[in-house]
mmCIF file with all atom_site columns, C-alpha atoms in Angstrom:
data_model
loop_
_atom_site.group_PDB
_atom_site.id
_atom_site.type_symbol
_atom_site.label_atom_id
_atom_site.label_alt_id
_atom_site.label_comp_id
_atom_site.label_asym_id
_atom_site.label_entity_id
_atom_site.label_seq_id
_atom_site.pdbx_PDB_ins_code
_atom_site.Cartn_x
_atom_site.Cartn_y
_atom_site.Cartn_z
_atom_site.occupancy
_atom_site.B_iso_or_equiv
_atom_site.pdbx_formal_charge
_atom_site.auth_seq_id
_atom_site.auth_comp_id
_atom_site.auth_asym_id
_atom_site.auth_atom_id
_atom_site.pdbx_PDB_model_num
ATOM 1   C CA . HIS A 1 1   ? 99.250 97.349  119.991 1.00 86.00 ? 63  HIS A CA 1
ATOM 2   C CA . VAL A 1 2   ? 96.906 99.884  119.926 1.00 86.00 ? 64  VAL A CA 1
ATOM 3   C CA . GLN A 1 3   ? 93.520 99.406  120.721 1.00 91.00 ? 65  GLN A CA 1
ATOM 4   C CA . LEU A 1 4   ? 90.108 100.937 120.081 1.00 95.00 ? 66  LEU A CA 1
ATOM 5   C CA . VAL A 1 5   ? 87.286 100.050 123.501 1.00 96.00 ? 67  VAL A CA 1
ATOM 6   C CA . GLU A 1 6   ? 84.259 101.720 123.034 1.00 95.00 ? 68  GLU A CA 1
ATOM 7   C CA . SER A 1 7   ? 81.225 101.811 124.823 1.00 94.00 ? 69  SER A CA 1
ATOM 8   C CA . GLY A 1 8   ? 77.858 103.809 125.866 1.00 95.00 ? 70  GLY A CA 1
ATOM 9   C CA . GLY A 1 9   ? 75.882 102.622 122.837 1.00 94.00 ? 71  GLY A CA 1
ATOM 10  C CA . GLY A 1 10  ? 72.456 101.472 123.251 1.00 97.00 ? 72  GLY A CA 1
ATOM 11  C CA . SER A 1 11  ? 68.495 101.995 122.691 1.00 97.00 ? 73  SER A CA 1
ATOM 12  C CA . VAL A 1 12  ? 67.474 105.709 123.116 1.00 98.00 ? 74  VAL A CA 1
ATOM 13  C CA . GLN A 1 13  ? 63.459 106.880 122.678 1.00 98.00 ? 75  GLN A CA 1
ATOM 14  C CA . ALA A 1 14  ? 63.718 110.213 119.989 1.00 98.00 ? 76  ALA A CA 1
ATOM 15  C CA . GLY A 1 15  ? 64.553 112.957 121.936 1.00 98.00 ? 77  GLY A CA 1
ATOM 16  C CA . GLY A 1 16  ? 66.562 111.542 124.859 1.00 98.00 ? 78  GLY A CA 1
ATOM 17  C CA . SER A 1 17  ? 70.398 111.108 125.094 1.00 98.00 ? 79  SER A CA 1
ATOM 18  C CA . LEU A 1 18  ? 73.714 109.348 124.599 1.00 98.00 ? 80  LEU A CA 1
ATOM 19  C CA . ARG A 1 19  ? 77.151 109.553 125.473 1.00 98.00 ? 81  ARG A CA 1
ATOM 20  C CA . LEU A 1 20  ? 79.333 107.113 124.020 1.00 98.00 ? 82  LEU A CA 1
ATOM 21  C CA . SER A 1 21  ? 83.115 106.658 125.260 1.00 98.00 ? 83  SER A CA 1
ATOM 22  C CA . CYS A 1 22  ? 86.315 105.553 123.389 1.00 97.00 ? 84  CYS A CA 1
ATOM 23  C CA . VAL A 1 23  ? 89.328 105.511 124.823 1.00 97.00 ? 85  VAL A CA 1
ATOM 24  C CA . THR A 1 24  ? 92.623 104.317 123.229 1.00 95.00 ? 86  THR A CA 1
ATOM 25  C CA . SER A 1 25  ? 95.850 103.429 124.041 1.00 93.00 ? 87  SER A CA 1
ATOM 26  C CA . ARG A 1 26  ? 97.877 106.084 123.393 1.00 93.00 ? 88  ARG A CA 1
ATOM 27  C CA . TYR A 1 27  ? 97.052 109.863 122.242 1.00 92.00 ? 89  TYR A CA 1
ATOM 28  C CA . PHE A 1 28  ? 95.746 110.627 119.324 1.00 94.00 ? 90  PHE A CA 1
ATOM 29  C CA . PRO A 1 29  ? 95.650 114.267 117.669 1.00 94.00 ? 91  PRO A CA 1
ATOM 30  C CA . TYR A 1 30  ? 93.015 113.338 114.831 1.00 96.00 ? 92  TYR A CA 1
ATOM 31  C CA . MET A 1 31  ? 90.193 111.701 116.517 1.00 96.00 ? 93  MET A CA 1
ATOM 32  C CA . GLY A 1 32  ? 86.967 111.259 115.496 1.00 97.00 ? 94  GLY A CA 1
ATOM 33  C CA . ARG A 1 33  ? 83.527 109.803 115.526 1.00 97.00 ? 95  ARG A CA 1
ATOM 34  C CA . PHE A 1 34  ? 81.795 107.844 112.117 1.00 97.00 ? 96  PHE A CA 1
ATOM 35  C CA . ARG A 1 35  ? 77.917 105.786 112.104 1.00 97.00 ? 97  ARG A CA 1
ATOM 36  C CA . GLN A 1 36  ? 76.703 103.412 109.423 1.00 97.00 ? 98  GLN A CA 1
ATOM 37  C CA . ILE A 1 37  ? 73.599 102.053 108.551 1.00 96.00 ? 99  ILE A CA 1
ATOM 38  C CA . PRO A 1 38  ? 73.211 98.413  106.389 1.00 93.00 ? 100 PRO A CA 1
ATOM 39  C CA . ASP A 1 39  ? 74.761 98.845  103.081 1.00 93.00 ? 101 ASP A CA 1
ATOM 40  C CA . LYS A 1 40  ? 74.667 102.020 102.965 1.00 94.00 ? 102 LYS A CA 1
ATOM 41  C CA . GLU A 1 41  ? 78.888 103.786 103.719 1.00 94.00 ? 103 GLU A CA 1
ATOM 42  C CA . ARG A 1 42  ? 79.989 104.600 106.548 1.00 95.00 ? 104 ARG A CA 1
ATOM 43  C CA . GLU A 1 43  ? 80.118 108.647 106.977 1.00 95.00 ? 105 GLU A CA 1
ATOM 44  C CA . GLY A 1 44  ? 81.542 110.646 109.080 1.00 96.00 ? 106 GLY A CA 1
ATOM 45  C CA . ILE A 1 45  ? 79.735 112.826 111.783 1.00 97.00 ? 107 ILE A CA 1
ATOM 46  C CA . ALA A 1 46  ? 82.205 114.491 114.513 1.00 97.00 ? 108 ALA A CA 1
ATOM 47  C CA . GLY A 1 47  ? 85.602 114.935 114.311 1.00 97.00 ? 109 GLY A CA 1
ATOM 48  C CA . ILE A 1 48  ? 88.701 116.933 116.187 1.00 96.00 ? 110 ILE A CA 1
ATOM 49  C CA . GLU A 1 49  ? 92.503 118.230 116.479 1.00 95.00 ? 111 GLU A CA 1
ATOM 50  C CA . SER A 1 50  ? 95.116 118.140 119.255 1.00 92.00 ? 112 SER A CA 1
ATOM 51  C CA . ASP A 1 51  ? 94.461 121.953 119.391 1.00 93.00 ? 113 ASP A CA 1
ATOM 52  C CA . GLY A 1 52  ? 90.607 120.740 120.180 1.00 93.00 ? 114 GLY A CA 1
ATOM 53  C CA . SER A 1 53  ? 88.919 121.917 117.105 1.00 95.00 ? 115 SER A CA 1
ATOM 54  C CA . THR A 1 54  ? 86.009 120.561 115.656 1.00 97.00 ? 116 THR A CA 1
ATOM 55  C CA . SER A 1 55  ? 83.907 119.152 113.604 1.00 97.00 ? 117 SER A CA 1
ATOM 56  C CA . TYR A 1 56  ? 80.023 117.866 112.697 1.00 97.00 ? 118 TYR A CA 1
ATOM 57  C CA . ALA A 1 57  ? 78.845 117.257 110.033 1.00 97.00 ? 119 ALA A CA 1
ATOM 58  C CA . ASP A 1 58  ? 75.403 119.275 108.323 1.00 97.00 ? 120 ASP A CA 1
ATOM 59  C CA . SER A 1 59  ? 73.127 116.110 109.949 1.00 97.00 ? 121 SER A CA 1
ATOM 60  C CA . VAL A 1 60  ? 74.401 116.072 113.824 1.00 98.00 ? 122 VAL A CA 1
ATOM 61  C CA . LYS A 1 61  ? 75.698 120.219 113.807 1.00 98.00 ? 123 LYS A CA 1
ATOM 62  C CA . GLY A 1 62  ? 73.903 121.729 117.582 1.00 97.00 ? 124 GLY A CA 1
ATOM 63  C CA . ARG A 1 63  ? 72.663 117.516 119.315 1.00 98.00 ? 125 ARG A CA 1
ATOM 64  C CA . PHE A 1 64  ? 76.763 116.911 118.810 1.00 98.00 ? 126 PHE A CA 1
ATOM 65  C CA . THR A 1 65  ? 79.510 117.516 120.937 1.00 98.00 ? 127 THR A CA 1
ATOM 66  C CA . VAL A 1 66  ? 82.674 115.381 120.930 1.00 98.00 ? 128 VAL A CA 1
ATOM 67  C CA . SER A 1 67  ? 85.657 116.151 123.136 1.00 96.00 ? 129 SER A CA 1
ATOM 68  C CA . GLN A 1 68  ? 88.857 114.742 124.121 1.00 95.00 ? 130 GLN A CA 1
ATOM 69  C CA . ASP A 1 69  ? 90.729 113.854 127.549 1.00 92.00 ? 131 ASP A CA 1
ATOM 70  C CA . SER A 1 70  ? 94.179 114.136 126.167 1.00 87.00 ? 132 SER A CA 1
ATOM 71  C CA . ILE A 1 71  ? 94.990 112.976 129.291 1.00 89.00 ? 133 ILE A CA 1
ATOM 72  C CA . LYS A 1 72  ? 92.960 109.685 129.661 1.00 89.00 ? 134 LYS A CA 1
ATOM 73  C CA . ASN A 1 73  ? 93.022 109.530 126.114 1.00 93.00 ? 135 ASN A CA 1
ATOM 74  C CA . ILE A 1 74  ? 89.669 109.433 126.238 1.00 96.00 ? 136 ILE A CA 1
ATOM 75  C CA . LEU A 1 75  ? 87.481 110.638 123.054 1.00 97.00 ? 137 LEU A CA 1
ATOM 76  C CA . TYR A 1 76  ? 83.579 111.250 124.099 1.00 97.00 ? 138 TYR A CA 1
ATOM 77  C CA . LEU A 1 77  ? 80.990 112.619 121.828 1.00 98.00 ? 139 LEU A CA 1
ATOM 78  C CA . GLN A 1 78  ? 77.889 113.810 123.907 1.00 98.00 ? 140 GLN A CA 1
ATOM 79  C CA . MET A 1 79  ? 74.940 113.157 121.632 1.00 98.00 ? 141 MET A CA 1
ATOM 80  C CA . ASN A 1 80  ? 70.977 115.149 122.307 1.00 98.00 ? 142 ASN A CA 1
ATOM 81  C CA . SER A 1 81  ? 67.828 115.249 121.012 1.00 98.00 ? 143 SER A CA 1
ATOM 82  C CA . LEU A 1 82  ? 68.519 111.479 118.771 1.00 98.00 ? 144 LEU A CA 1
ATOM 83  C CA . ARG A 1 83  ? 65.579 111.610 116.412 1.00 98.00 ? 145 ARG A CA 1
ATOM 84  C CA . PRO A 1 84  ? 64.996 108.030 114.656 1.00 98.00 ? 146 PRO A CA 1
ATOM 85  C CA . GLU A 1 85  ? 67.271 108.375 111.979 1.00 97.00 ? 147 GLU A CA 1
ATOM 86  C CA . ASP A 1 86  ? 70.413 108.060 113.914 1.00 98.00 ? 148 ASP A CA 1
ATOM 87  C CA . SER A 1 87  ? 69.888 105.462 114.349 1.00 98.00 ? 149 SER A CA 1
ATOM 88  C CA . ALA A 1 88  ? 73.395 103.630 113.254 1.00 98.00 ? 150 ALA A CA 1
ATOM 89  C CA . MET A 1 89  ? 76.677 101.097 113.704 1.00 98.00 ? 151 MET A CA 1
ATOM 90  C CA . TYR A 1 90  ? 78.692 103.955 115.478 1.00 98.00 ? 152 TYR A CA 1
ATOM 91  C CA . TYR A 1 91  ? 82.346 103.265 114.876 1.00 97.00 ? 153 TYR A CA 1
ATOM 92  C CA . CYS A 1 92  ? 85.686 105.831 116.813 1.00 97.00 ? 154 CYS A CA 1
ATOM 93  C CA . ALA A 1 93  ? 88.157 106.373 114.385 1.00 97.00 ? 155 ALA A CA 1
ATOM 94  C CA . ALA A 1 94  ? 91.861 108.163 115.192 1.00 96.00 ? 156 ALA A CA 1
ATOM 95  C CA . ASP A 1 95  ? 95.019 108.725 113.716 1.00 95.00 ? 157 ASP A CA 1
ATOM 96  C CA . SER A 1 96  ? 98.600 110.663 113.755 1.00 93.00 ? 158 SER A CA 1
ATOM 97  C CA . LEU A 1 97  ? 98.412 112.131 110.656 1.00 93.00 ? 159 LEU A CA 1
ATOM 98  C CA . VAL A 1 98  ? 95.133 112.000 108.516 1.00 91.00 ? 160 VAL A CA 1
ATOM 99  C CA . GLN A 1 99  ? 92.942 114.889 109.181 1.00 91.00 ? 161 GLN A CA 1
ATOM 100 C CA . ILE A 1 100 ? 89.887 112.627 110.790 1.00 92.00 ? 162 ILE A CA 1
ATOM 101 C CA . SER A 1 101 ? 88.424 116.623 111.182 1.00 89.00 ? 163 SER A CA 1
ATOM 102 C CA . LEU A 1 102 ? 88.027 116.313 107.568 1.00 88.00 ? 164 LEU A CA 1
ATOM 103 C CA . LEU A 1 103 ? 84.940 114.305 107.718 1.00 89.00 ? 165 LEU A CA 1
ATOM 104 C CA . ASP A 1 104 ? 84.810 113.542 103.652 1.00 89.00 ? 166 ASP A CA 1
ATOM 105 C CA . ILE A 1 105 ? 87.838 111.251 104.251 1.00 88.00 ? 167 ILE A CA 1
ATOM 106 C CA . ALA A 1 106 ? 88.209 107.445 103.219 1.00 90.00 ? 168 ALA A CA 1
ATOM 107 C CA . THR A 1 107 ? 88.204 105.529 105.600 1.00 91.00 ? 169 THR A CA 1
ATOM 108 C CA . GLU A 1 108 ? 91.001 102.916 104.640 1.00 93.00 ? 170 GLU A CA 1
ATOM 109 C CA . ASP A 1 109 ? 92.738 105.788 104.862 1.00 94.00 ? 171 ASP A CA 1
ATOM 110 C CA . ILE A 1 110 ? 92.350 106.286 108.307 1.00 95.00 ? 172 ILE A CA 1
ATOM 111 C CA . ASP A 1 111 ? 94.605 103.578 110.553 1.00 95.00 ? 173 ASP A CA 1
ATOM 112 C CA . TYR A 1 112 ? 92.911 102.975 113.304 1.00 96.00 ? 174 TYR A CA 1
ATOM 113 C CA . TRP A 1 113 ? 89.330 101.596 114.885 1.00 97.00 ? 175 TRP A CA 1
ATOM 114 C CA . GLY A 1 114 ? 86.792 101.219 116.932 1.00 97.00 ? 176 GLY A CA 1
ATOM 115 C CA . ARG A 1 115 ? 84.807 97.993  116.829 1.00 96.00 ? 177 ARG A CA 1
ATOM 116 C CA . GLY A 1 116 ? 81.679 99.828  117.116 1.00 96.00 ? 178 GLY A CA 1
ATOM 117 C CA . THR A 1 117 ? 78.902 100.599 119.075 1.00 97.00 ? 179 THR A CA 1
ATOM 118 C CA . GLN A 1 118 ? 75.741 100.843 118.305 1.00 97.00 ? 180 GLN A CA 1
ATOM 119 C CA . VAL A 1 119 ? 72.276 103.183 119.411 1.00 98.00 ? 181 VAL A CA 1
ATOM 120 C CA . THR A 1 120 ? 68.719 103.046 118.067 1.00 98.00 ? 182 THR A CA 1
ATOM 121 C CA . VAL A 1 121 ? 66.425 105.193 118.364 1.00 98.00 ? 183 VAL A CA 1
ATOM 122 C CA . SER A 1 122 ? 62.853 104.232 118.151 1.00 97.00 ? 184 SER A CA 1
#
């Protein structure tokens, strides 16, 4: 049974930082982070592949950093210089075949999701 357990969300003032973690029950070669605000579609913001290559949405590029501990099976998202528009529910995504790092991925094509963690920036 695959599990993605998320942590690290919370409330922070604009300009602050948070680090999100996602612990998985096994290794995945493709992982990423999506976020969603009410009445909007879930959008991909960061992805990472097994070779360590990463990708970011323009809205977070230069502020967010995604990384993966492939030994402990943990995905990290370091979020710096947070803005109020970064407020959203953040979801961890994992797949064995789908190249999540493309970001423009239909959410129904991704096999595994965390339950989400709320980030609020004021």
